[in-house]
Coordinates of C-alpha atoms in Angstrom, one line a residue:
Chain A
X1 CA -7.0 9.3 28.8
X2 CA -9.3 6.6 27.0
X3 CA -13.1 5.8 28.0
X4 CA -15.2 2.9 26.2
X5 CA -18.7 2.7 27.1
X6 CA -21.3 0.3 26.2
X7 CA -19.2 -0.9 23.2
X8 CA -21.2 -3.4 21.0
X9 CA -19.7 -5.1 18.1
X10 CA -22.0 -7.5 15.9
X11 CA -21.1 -9.3 12.9
X12 CA -24.7 -10.0 11.0
X13 CA -26.1 -11.4 14.2
X14 CA -23.0 -13.1 15.5
X15 CA -22.4 -10.6 19.1
X16 CA -18.4 -9.9 19.2
X17 CA -18.6 -7.7 21.9
X18 CA -21.0 -7.4 24.1
X19 CA -21.5 -4.1 26.1
X20 CA -17.8 -3.1 27.0
X21 CA -16.8 -0.3 28.9
X22 CA -13.4 0.3 29.5
X23 CA -11.0 2.8 31.2
X24 CA -7.4 3.7 30.2
X25 CA -5.5 6.6 32.7
X26 CA -2.7 8.4 31.8
X27 CA 0.6 6.1 32.1
X28 CA -1.1 3.1 32.8
X29 CA -0.8 -0.3 31.7
X30 CA -4.1 -1.9 31.2
X31 CA -4.4 -5.6 30.2
X32 CA -7.4 -7.5 28.2
X33 CA -7.2 -11.5 29.0
X34 CA -9.6 -13.5 27.7
X35 CA -9.8 -17.3 25.4
X36 CA -10.0 -17.3 21.3
X37 CA -12.5 -15.7 20.1
X38 CA -13.3 -13.6 23.8
X39 CA -13.3 -10.8 21.7
X40 CA -10.1 -9.3 22.2
X41 CA -9.0 -8.2 18.5
X42 CA -12.5 -7.1 18.1
X43 CA -12.0 -4.7 21.2
X44 CA -8.7 -3.5 19.7
X45 CA -10.0 -3.1 16.5
X46 CA -13.2 -1.1 17.7
X47 CA -10.7 1.0 19.9
X48 CA -7.8 1.7 17.1
X49 CA -11.1 2.1 14.2
X50 CA -9.9 -0.7 12.0
X51 CA -13.6 -2.1 12.5
X52 CA -15.2 1.0 10.5
X53 CA -12.6 -0.1 7.8
X54 CA -13.8 -3.6 8.0
X55 CA -17.3 -2.1 8.1
X56 CA -17.0 -0.2 4.9
X57 CA -15.4 -3.2 2.9
X58 CA -17.3 -5.8 4.0
X59 CA -20.9 -3.8 2.8
X60 CA -19.2 -2.8 -0.5
X61 CA -18.4 -6.6 -1.4
X62 CA -21.9 -7.3 0.2
X63 CA -20.5 -9.4 3.0
X64 CA -21.0 -8.9 6.6
X65 CA -23.0 -6.4 7.7
X66 CA -21.2 -4.7 10.6
X67 CA -22.7 -3.0 13.6
X68 CA -20.8 -1.0 16.1
X69 CA -22.3 0.4 18.3
X70 CA -20.9 2.8 22.1
X71 CA -19.0 5.4 22.6
X72 CA -15.0 6.0 22.7
X73 CA -13.9 9.4 24.2
X74 CA -9.9 10.2 24.0
X75 CA -8.5 13.0 25.7
X76 CA -11.6 14.2 26.2
X77 CA -12.8 13.9 22.5
X78 CA -15.2 11.3 20.9
X79 CA -13.8 9.6 18.6
X80 CA -16.1 6.8 18.0
X81 CA -16.7 7.7 14.4
X82 CA -13.0 8.6 13.2
X83 CA -11.4 6.5 10.9
X84 CA -8.6 4.6 11.6
X85 CA -5.2 7.3 10.3
X86 CA -7.4 9.8 12.1
X87 CA -7.2 8.2 15.6
X88 CA -3.8 6.7 14.5
X89 CA -3.0 10.8 14.4
X90 CA -4.4 11.7 17.7
X91 CA -2.0 9.3 19.1
X92 CA -3.8 5.9 18.9
X93 CA -2.0 3.2 17.6
X94 CA -2.6 -0.2 17.1
X95 CA 0.4 -2.8 16.6
X96 CA -1.6 -5.7 15.3
X97 CA -2.2 -9.2 16.1
X98 CA 0.3 -11.3 14.6
X99 CA 2.6 -8.3 13.7
X100 CA 1.6 -7.6 10.2
X101 CA 5.0 -5.9 9.4
X102 CA 5.7 -4.9 5.8
X103 CA 7.2 -8.5 4.6
X104 CA 9.6 -7.0 1.7
X105 CA 10.6 -3.7 3.5
X106 CA 13.8 -4.0 5.2
X107 CA 13.1 -3.9 9.3
X108 CA 15.0 0.0 9.1
X109 CA 12.0 0.4 6.0
X110 CA 9.2 -0.8 8.3
X111 CA 10.5 1.7 10.9
X112 CA 10.8 4.7 8.7
X113 CA 7.1 4.0 7.1
X114 CA 6.1 3.6 11.1
X115 CA 7.6 7.2 11.7
X116 CA 5.1 8.8 9.2
X117 CA 3.4 11.5 11.5
X118 CA 6.8 12.2 13.2
X119 CA 9.1 14.6 12.7
X120 CA 12.6 14.2 11.6
X121 CA 14.1 14.8 14.7
X122 CA 11.2 12.7 16.8
X123 CA 12.1 9.9 13.9
X124 CA 15.8 9.8 14.7
X125 CA 15.2 9.9 18.4
X126 CA 13.1 6.8 18.2
X127 CA 15.0 5.2 16.2
X128 CA 17.7 5.0 19.0
X129 CA 15.3 4.4 21.5
X130 CA 14.1 1.5 19.7
X131 CA 17.5 0.1 19.0
X132 CA 17.9 0.6 22.9
X133 CA 14.9 -1.1 24.3
X134 CA 15.8 -3.7 21.5
X135 CA 19.3 -4.1 20.7
X136 CA 18.7 -7.0 18.5
X137 CA 17.1 -5.1 15.9
X138 CA 20.5 -3.6 15.3
X139 CA 21.8 -6.9 12.9
X140 CA 18.4 -7.1 11.4
X141 CA 17.8 -3.4 10.2
X142 CA 18.9 -4.5 6.3
X143 CA 17.1 -7.7 6.8
X144 CA 13.6 -8.0 4.9
X145 CA 10.8 -8.2 7.6
X146 CA 9.5 -11.0 6.1
X147 CA 12.5 -13.1 7.0
X148 CA 12.6 -12.3 10.7
X149 CA 11.7 -15.3 13.5
X150 CA 8.9 -14.5 15.7
X151 CA 10.5 -12.8 18.1
X152 CA 12.5 -10.7 16.3
X153 CA 9.0 -9.6 14.6
X154 CA 7.3 -8.5 17.4
X155 CA 10.5 -6.5 18.3
X156 CA 10.4 -5.1 15.0
X157 CA 6.2 -4.3 15.7
X158 CA 6.6 -2.4 18.4
X159 CA 9.3 -0.9 17.3
X160 CA 7.6 0.1 14.2
X161 CA 4.4 1.4 16.4
X162 CA 6.7 3.6 18.6
X163 CA 7.3 5.2 15.8
X164 CA 4.4 6.3 15.1
X165 CA 4.7 8.6 18.5
X166 CA 1.8 6.9 20.4
X167 CA -0.1 8.3 23.2
X168 CA -1.6 5.1 23.6
X169 CA -0.6 2.3 22.5
X170 CA -2.4 -0.8 22.0
X171 CA -0.6 -4.5 21.9
X172 CA -2.9 -7.1 20.5
X173 CA -1.2 -10.3 21.6
X174 CA 2.2 -9.6 21.6
X175 CA 3.7 -12.6 23.1
X176 CA 1.6 -15.1 20.5
X177 CA 3.6 -17.3 19.5
X178 CA 7.2 -16.0 21.4
X179 CA 9.5 -18.7 23.1
X180 CA 9.2 -17.9 27.1
X181 CA 12.8 -16.2 26.7
X182 CA 11.0 -13.5 24.1
X183 CA 8.3 -12.9 26.2
X184 CA 10.7 -11.9 28.9
X185 CA 11.9 -9.4 26.5
X186 CA 8.9 -8.0 25.2
X187 CA 7.8 -7.8 28.6
X188 CA 10.0 -6.3 30.2
X189 CA 10.4 -3.5 26.7
X190 CA 6.7 -2.8 27.4
X191 CA 7.6 -1.9 31.1
X192 CA 10.6 0.6 29.9
X193 CA 8.3 1.7 27.2
X194 CA 5.6 2.8 30.0
X195 CA 8.0 4.6 32.0
X196 CA 10.4 5.9 29.7
X197 CA 8.0 7.8 27.3
X198 CA 5.2 8.3 29.7
X199 CA 2.4 6.3 27.7
X200 CA -0.6 4.4 28.5
X201 CA -0.7 0.9 26.9
X202 CA -4.0 -1.2 26.8
X203 CA -2.0 -4.9 26.0
X204 CA -4.2 -8.3 25.1
X205 CA -3.4 -11.4 26.0
X206 CA -4.9 -15.1 26.2
X207 CA -2.8 -16.2 29.0
X208 CA -1.8 -13.5 31.7
X209 CA 0.6 -14.8 33.4
X210 CA 3.5 -13.1 31.7
X211 CA 1.7 -10.0 31.6
X212 CA 0.1 -9.6 34.9
X213 CA 2.9 -8.4 36.9
X214 CA 3.4 -5.2 34.4
X215 CA -0.1 -4.1 34.2
X216 CA -2.0 -1.6 37.0
X217 CA -5.5 -2.9 36.0
X218 CA -7.0 -5.6 34.0
X219 CA -10.4 -6.8 32.5
X220 CA -11.3 -10.4 31.6
X221 CA -13.8 -11.0 28.5
X222 CA -15.5 -14.2 27.8
X223 CA -17.5 -14.4 24.5
X224 CA -17.7 -10.8 24.2
X225 CA -18.3 -9.7 27.6
X226 CA -16.1 -8.3 30.2
X227 CA -16.6 -10.6 33.1
X228 CA -14.5 -9.2 35.4
X229 CA -12.1 -6.6 36.4
X230 CA -9.6 -5.3 38.7
X231 CA -5.7 -4.8 39.4
X232 CA -3.4 -7.4 38.8
X233 CA -3.6 -8.7 42.5
X234 CA -7.2 -8.8 42.9
X235 CA -7.5 -11.0 39.7
X236 CA -4.6 -13.1 40.9
X237 CA -6.7 -13.9 44.2
X238 CA -9.3 -14.6 42.5
X239 CA -9.5 -18.5 42.4
X240 CA -12.2 -18.9 39.1
X241 CA -9.9 -16.1 37.5
X242 CA -6.5 -18.7 38.8
X243 CA -7.8 -21.5 37.3
X244 CA -9.0 -20.0 34.1
X245 CA -6.4 -17.6 33.2
X246 CA -3.2 -18.4 34.9
X247 CA -2.8 -22.2 34.5
X248 CA -2.7 -23.5 38.5
Chain B
X1 CA 22.6 -5.6 -33.3
X2 CA 20.0 -4.5 -34.6
X3 CA 17.7 -6.9 -32.6
X4 CA 19.6 -6.2 -29.6
X5 CA 19.5 -2.3 -29.6
X6 CA 16.0 -2.2 -31.0
X7 CA 14.7 -4.8 -28.6
X8 CA 16.2 -2.7 -25.4
X9 CA 14.3 0.4 -27.2
X10 CA 11.2 -1.4 -27.3
X11 CA 11.3 -2.4 -23.9
X12 CA 12.0 0.8 -22.5
X13 CA 8.7 1.6 -24.1
X14 CA 6.7 -1.0 -23.3
X15 CA 7.7 -0.1 -19.2
X16 CA 7.0 3.9 -20.0
X17 CA 3.8 2.3 -20.9
X18 CA 3.2 -0.1 -18.4
X19 CA 5.1 1.6 -15.4
X20 CA 2.4 3.6 -14.2
X21 CA -0.7 0.9 -14.6
X22 CA 1.9 -1.2 -12.1
X23 CA 2.5 1.7 -10.0
X24 CA -1.6 2.1 -9.6
X25 CA -2.3 -1.7 -8.9
X26 CA 1.4 -2.2 -6.9
X27 CA 0.0 0.4 -4.6
X28 CA -3.5 0.6 -4.2
X29 CA -5.0 -2.3 -5.6
X30 CA -7.0 -0.5 -8.5
X31 CA -6.7 -1.6 -11.9
X32 CA -6.7 1.5 -14.3
X33 CA -8.3 0.3 -17.5
X34 CA -8.7 3.6 -18.5
X35 CA -4.6 3.6 -18.9
X36 CA -4.7 3.9 -22.1
X37 CA -7.2 6.6 -22.9
X38 CA -5.2 8.7 -20.4
X39 CA -2.3 7.6 -23.1
X40 CA -4.3 9.3 -25.8
X41 CA -5.7 12.2 -24.1
X42 CA -2.4 13.2 -23.0
X43 CA -1.1 13.2 -26.4
X44 CA -4.1 15.0 -27.8
X45 CA -3.9 17.2 -24.7
X46 CA -0.7 18.2 -25.8
X47 CA -1.1 18.7 -29.4
X48 CA -3.6 21.2 -28.4
X49 CA -1.5 23.3 -26.9
X50 CA 1.2 23.3 -29.4
X51 CA -1.1 23.8 -31.9
X52 CA -3.9 25.6 -30.9
X53 CA -2.7 27.6 -27.7
X54 CA 1.2 27.8 -29.6
X55 CA 2.7 27.1 -26.5
X56 CA 6.3 25.6 -27.0
X57 CA 7.2 21.5 -26.2
X58 CA 8.0 22.4 -22.9
X59 CA 5.3 24.3 -21.4
X60 CA 3.0 22.2 -23.1
X61 CA 4.1 18.8 -22.1
X62 CA 4.4 19.5 -18.4
X63 CA 0.5 21.0 -18.5
X64 CA -0.5 18.1 -20.6
X65 CA 1.0 15.6 -17.6
X66 CA -0.5 18.0 -15.1
X67 CA -4.0 17.2 -17.3
X68 CA -3.0 13.8 -17.5
X69 CA -2.7 13.7 -13.3
X70 CA -5.7 15.8 -12.7
X71 CA -7.7 13.3 -14.7
X72 CA -6.2 10.3 -12.5
X73 CA -7.4 12.6 -9.6
X74 CA -10.8 13.1 -10.9
X75 CA -11.1 9.4 -11.8
X76 CA -10.4 8.1 -8.3
X77 CA -12.5 10.9 -6.1
X78 CA -15.5 10.5 -8.5
X79 CA -15.8 6.9 -9.3
X80 CA -13.1 4.4 -7.5
X81 CA -13.3 5.8 -4.4
X82 CA -17.6 4.9 -4.1
X83 CA -16.6 1.2 -5.8
X84 CA -13.2 0.8 -4.0
X85 CA -12.8 -3.2 -3.2
X86 CA -14.7 -4.5 -6.1
X87 CA -12.5 -5.2 -8.3
X88 CA -15.0 -6.2 -11.4
X89 CA -16.5 -3.0 -11.0
X90 CA -13.3 -1.4 -10.8
X91 CA -12.5 -2.8 -14.3
X92 CA -15.3 -1.9 -15.8
X93 CA -15.7 1.7 -15.0
X94 CA -12.4 2.6 -15.6
X95 CA -12.9 0.7 -19.0
X96 CA -15.6 2.3 -19.4
X97 CA -14.4 5.9 -18.9
X98 CA -11.4 5.1 -20.8
X99 CA -13.8 4.1 -23.8
X100 CA -15.6 7.6 -23.5
X101 CA -12.5 9.5 -23.0
X102 CA -11.3 8.0 -26.3
X103 CA -14.4 7.7 -28.5
X104 CA -14.9 11.6 -27.7
X105 CA -12.0 12.4 -29.2
X106 CA -12.7 10.6 -32.1
X107 CA -16.3 12.2 -32.0
X108 CA -14.4 15.6 -32.1
X109 CA -12.8 14.7 -35.1
X110 CA -9.4 14.0 -33.8
X111 CA -9.1 10.6 -36.3
X112 CA -6.6 9.9 -38.8
X113 CA -2.7 10.5 -38.8
X114 CA -2.4 14.3 -39.1
X115 CA -2.1 14.9 -35.5
X116 CA 1.7 14.5 -34.5
X117 CA 3.7 15.4 -31.7
X118 CA 7.4 16.9 -32.7
X119 CA 10.6 15.0 -31.6
X120 CA 12.7 16.6 -28.1
X121 CA 15.7 16.5 -30.9
X122 CA 16.4 15.8 -34.8
X123 CA 19.1 13.0 -35.4
X124 CA 20.0 9.6 -35.9
X125 CA 23.4 8.2 -34.2
X126 CA 24.9 4.8 -35.1
X127 CA 25.9 2.6 -32.7
X128 CA 27.6 -0.1 -33.9
X129 CA 26.3 0.7 -37.4
X130 CA 22.7 0.3 -36.5
X131 CA 20.9 3.8 -37.1
X132 CA 19.0 4.9 -34.0
X133 CA 17.3 8.6 -33.8
X134 CA 17.5 10.7 -31.0
X135 CA 13.7 10.2 -30.0
X136 CA 14.9 6.4 -29.3
X137 CA 17.6 7.1 -27.3
X138 CA 15.5 9.9 -25.2
X139 CA 12.9 6.8 -24.5
X140 CA 15.9 4.4 -23.2
X141 CA 16.7 7.4 -21.5
X142 CA 13.7 8.8 -20.0
X143 CA 12.6 5.5 -18.8
X144 CA 15.5 5.0 -16.9
X145 CA 15.3 8.0 -15.3
X146 CA 11.9 7.1 -14.8
X147 CA 12.4 4.3 -13.0
X148 CA 15.0 6.0 -10.8
X149 CA 12.9 8.9 -10.0
X150 CA 9.9 6.4 -9.0
X151 CA 12.6 3.8 -6.9
X152 CA 14.0 7.3 -5.0
X153 CA 10.6 8.3 -4.3
X154 CA 9.9 5.5 -2.9
X155 CA 12.7 4.9 -1.0
X156 CA 13.7 8.4 0.6
X157 CA 10.4 10.2 0.9
X158 CA 8.3 9.9 3.5
X159 CA 5.0 10.1 0.8
X160 CA 6.6 7.4 -1.2
X161 CA 7.3 5.2 1.8
X162 CA 3.7 5.8 2.6
X163 CA 2.8 4.3 -0.9
X164 CA 5.3 1.3 0.0
X165 CA 3.5 0.2 3.6
X166 CA -0.5 0.7 1.9
X167 CA 1.5 -1.4 -0.9
X168 CA 2.5 -4.0 1.3
X169 CA -0.4 -4.2 3.8
X170 CA -3.2 -1.6 3.7
X171 CA -4.2 -2.1 7.2
X172 CA -1.1 -2.3 9.2
X173 CA -0.5 1.2 7.0
X174 CA -3.5 3.0 8.1
X175 CA -2.8 2.4 11.9
X176 CA 0.6 4.0 11.8
X177 CA -1.4 7.1 10.3
X178 CA -1.7 6.4 6.5
X179 CA -4.7 7.8 5.1
X180 CA -5.3 5.5 2.3
X181 CA -7.8 7.7 0.5
X182 CA -4.7 10.4 0.1
X183 CA -2.2 7.2 -0.9
X184 CA -4.9 6.1 -3.5
X185 CA -5.3 9.3 -5.1
X186 CA -1.5 10.3 -5.0
X187 CA -1.0 6.7 -7.0
X188 CA -3.6 7.4 -9.5
X189 CA -2.0 11.0 -10.1
X190 CA 1.0 9.5 -11.0
X191 CA 0.0 6.7 -12.8
X192 CA -1.6 9.0 -15.0
X193 CA 1.0 11.3 -15.1
X194 CA 3.0 8.7 -16.2
X195 CA 1.1 7.1 -18.6
X196 CA 0.7 10.8 -20.1
X197 CA 5.1 11.0 -20.1
X198 CA 4.9 7.7 -21.9
X199 CA 2.7 9.5 -24.8
X200 CA 5.2 12.3 -24.8
X201 CA 7.7 9.9 -25.5
X202 CA 6.2 7.3 -27.7
X203 CA 3.8 9.6 -30.0
X204 CA 6.6 11.5 -31.7
X205 CA 7.4 8.1 -33.3
X206 CA 4.3 8.0 -35.3
X207 CA 1.3 9.8 -35.1
X208 CA -1.6 10.4 -32.4
X209 CA -4.6 7.7 -33.0
X210 CA -7.4 7.2 -31.1
X211 CA -7.2 3.5 -31.3
X212 CA -3.1 3.5 -29.6
X213 CA -5.3 3.9 -26.6
X214 CA -6.8 0.3 -26.8
X215 CA -3.2 -0.9 -27.5
X216 CA -1.6 0.9 -25.3
X217 CA -4.0 -1.2 -22.5
X218 CA -3.8 -4.2 -23.9
X219 CA 0.3 -4.0 -23.6
X220 CA 0.4 -2.7 -20.3
X221 CA -1.8 -5.7 -19.7
X222 CA 0.2 -7.9 -21.3
X223 CA 3.6 -6.5 -19.2
X224 CA 2.0 -6.7 -15.7
X225 CA 0.5 -9.9 -15.9
X226 CA 3.2 -11.3 -17.3
X227 CA 5.7 -9.8 -14.6
X228 CA 3.0 -10.4 -12.0
X229 CA 0.6 -7.8 -11.7
X230 CA 1.7 -5.0 -9.4
X231 CA 5.4 -6.2 -8.8
X232 CA 7.5 -3.6 -10.1
X233 CA 10.6 -5.8 -10.7
X234 CA 8.6 -7.7 -12.6
X235 CA 7.8 -5.4 -14.7
X236 CA 10.7 -4.6 -15.8
X237 CA 11.8 -8.3 -16.5
X238 CA 8.6 -8.7 -18.7
X239 CA 8.9 -5.4 -20.4
X240 CA 12.2 -6.6 -21.7
X241 CA 11.3 -10.5 -22.1
X242 CA 7.7 -8.9 -24.3
X243 CA 10.2 -6.4 -26.0
X244 CA 12.4 -8.4 -27.6
X245 CA 10.0 -11.1 -28.3
X246 CA 8.0 -8.4 -30.2
X247 CA 11.2 -7.1 -32.1
X248 CA 12.2 -10.4 -33.2
X249 CA 8.8 -11.6 -34.4
X250 CA 8.9 -8.0 -36.4
X251 CA 12.3 -8.9 -37.7
X252 CA 11.5 -12.4 -38.1
X253 CA 8.0 -12.4 -39.2
X254 CA 5.4 -9.8 -39.7
X255 CA 4.9 -6.2 -38.1
X256 CA 1.3 -7.4 -37.3
X257 CA 2.1 -10.4 -35.8
X258 CA 3.1 -8.1 -32.7
X259 CA 0.0 -8.3 -31.1
X260 CA -0.5 -12.4 -31.3
X261 CA 2.9 -12.8 -29.8
X262 CA 2.0 -10.2 -26.8
X263 CA -1.8 -11.9 -26.8
X264 CA 0.1 -15.2 -26.5
X265 CA 2.1 -14.4 -24.0
X266 CA -0.9 -13.5 -21.8
X267 CA -1.8 -16.5 -22.2
X268 CA 1.1 -18.8 -21.8
X269 CA 1.6 -16.9 -18.7
X270 CA -1.8 -17.5 -17.1
X271 CA -1.4 -21.4 -18.1
X272 CA 2.3 -21.8 -17.0
X273 CA 2.7 -19.3 -14.1
X274 CA -0.7 -17.4 -13.5
X275 CA 0.7 -15.2 -11.0
X276 CA 3.4 -14.0 -13.6
X277 CA 7.1 -13.8 -12.8
X278 CA 7.0 -12.7 -9.6
X279 CA 3.4 -12.4 -8.3
X280 CA 3.7 -11.7 -4.7
X281 CA 1.9 -13.5 -1.9
X282 CA 0.7 -10.3 0.5
X283 CA 0.2 -12.3 3.5
X284 CA 3.4 -12.5 5.8
X285 CA 3.6 -15.9 6.6
X286 CA 3.3 -16.5 10.4
X287 CA 6.4 -17.6 12.1
X288 CA 6.7 -19.1 15.7

């Protein structure tokens, strides 16, 4: 479904992504693990096209020069030059790191803004679905998103991304700063979303333990390079990986 | 009593003048310094349509609003789009366009006080023994309708919500499929049309003069800065504060102190609370 080949991203001379290739098939959950600054977010920005927007803005300001190379094909279509909102229209929706909800809008309005590309019917159905997988949101619909706790924000953010009717959902560090209980809720929801919506999901995380049970395939990144990949079990069985990413 | 009523009327004048500016800045971070020029432009276009093309008021008004919106779109598509994100350049470019537009009218001979727009309806009513003409009531009514319309638009329509989204977090909105160029174009069109609407409501109270372009811009800026630039509720509140301040000044001091007070308000705001009444922090605080 999504194939990325030879992705390279430079911030000025700093190599942020070094020749990353990644596959995500129909209805798969793919994990990308790595420490801070391994390039996970850059990878997500590159897949979603936000990097192009960054590049244009930096150039305007006379700031950093960002160079992006490599090929991304989505459903057989070359998309590496496509701007982010167009990629979203094809079905690649990023749920960004730190959630980035619209803070002054209520949760309901966040969800409705998310439904920008959806038809009325899709919007209604998805809203029901979001409340079904995240029941706590029901009570919070009228509250400004800026006043939610981290876990509540994450549920709202995933809900908002679902409202955009993704075919490929990119989740950038969805567990960041969440309590173990909320981590459980979010991971359970991700699993259910894949089963119910038949979509593909790429999820990044620093710490692989809570995510590994639900992924079909995973990549490990270090300093912008892909160092290893394999199914969840293969990575679990690898002693080096185990020490670095699962905590012994 | 007089102060109360004229204060309210004056506040709505300021709301009409400033809201377009705030709308554009609030949603797209574009400081449209051609705002005042579009104000004057709309006035003259309406005048030309009525007196040279002999159109009745309503079609002339609607057409001139469309022209104002078109100017906004053109300014964005041909100029701002290329320099977006560089605030200083945006200000210089839009201001230059504004000056060019205003001075073109002056050069074409549109000066003096012979150009007037008709009031919607002649007449005066007495509210608590204070005479208020219909046009001033219209200003209040149109101001209220405009606020309600903009509010409903951003609350209940898909496109309006897209504007709300992009105003709060441009990138997050992009990830949901919202095109920032589209919303910016739309914001410029709307903002310019609102400036035009203000012109159609306010010029009938006096005559169309090119200088109004500069004054309008200063008033719009003052209201926006005092209210917190880009904040809608702040704009309304600031319009009332400045509106009453101006009326009090005119009543107890003299008319020409109006501008002094307005500029003093900007300075006071910058000293006391540079972000204005409701200057917003755009970043969503991280909660863990």
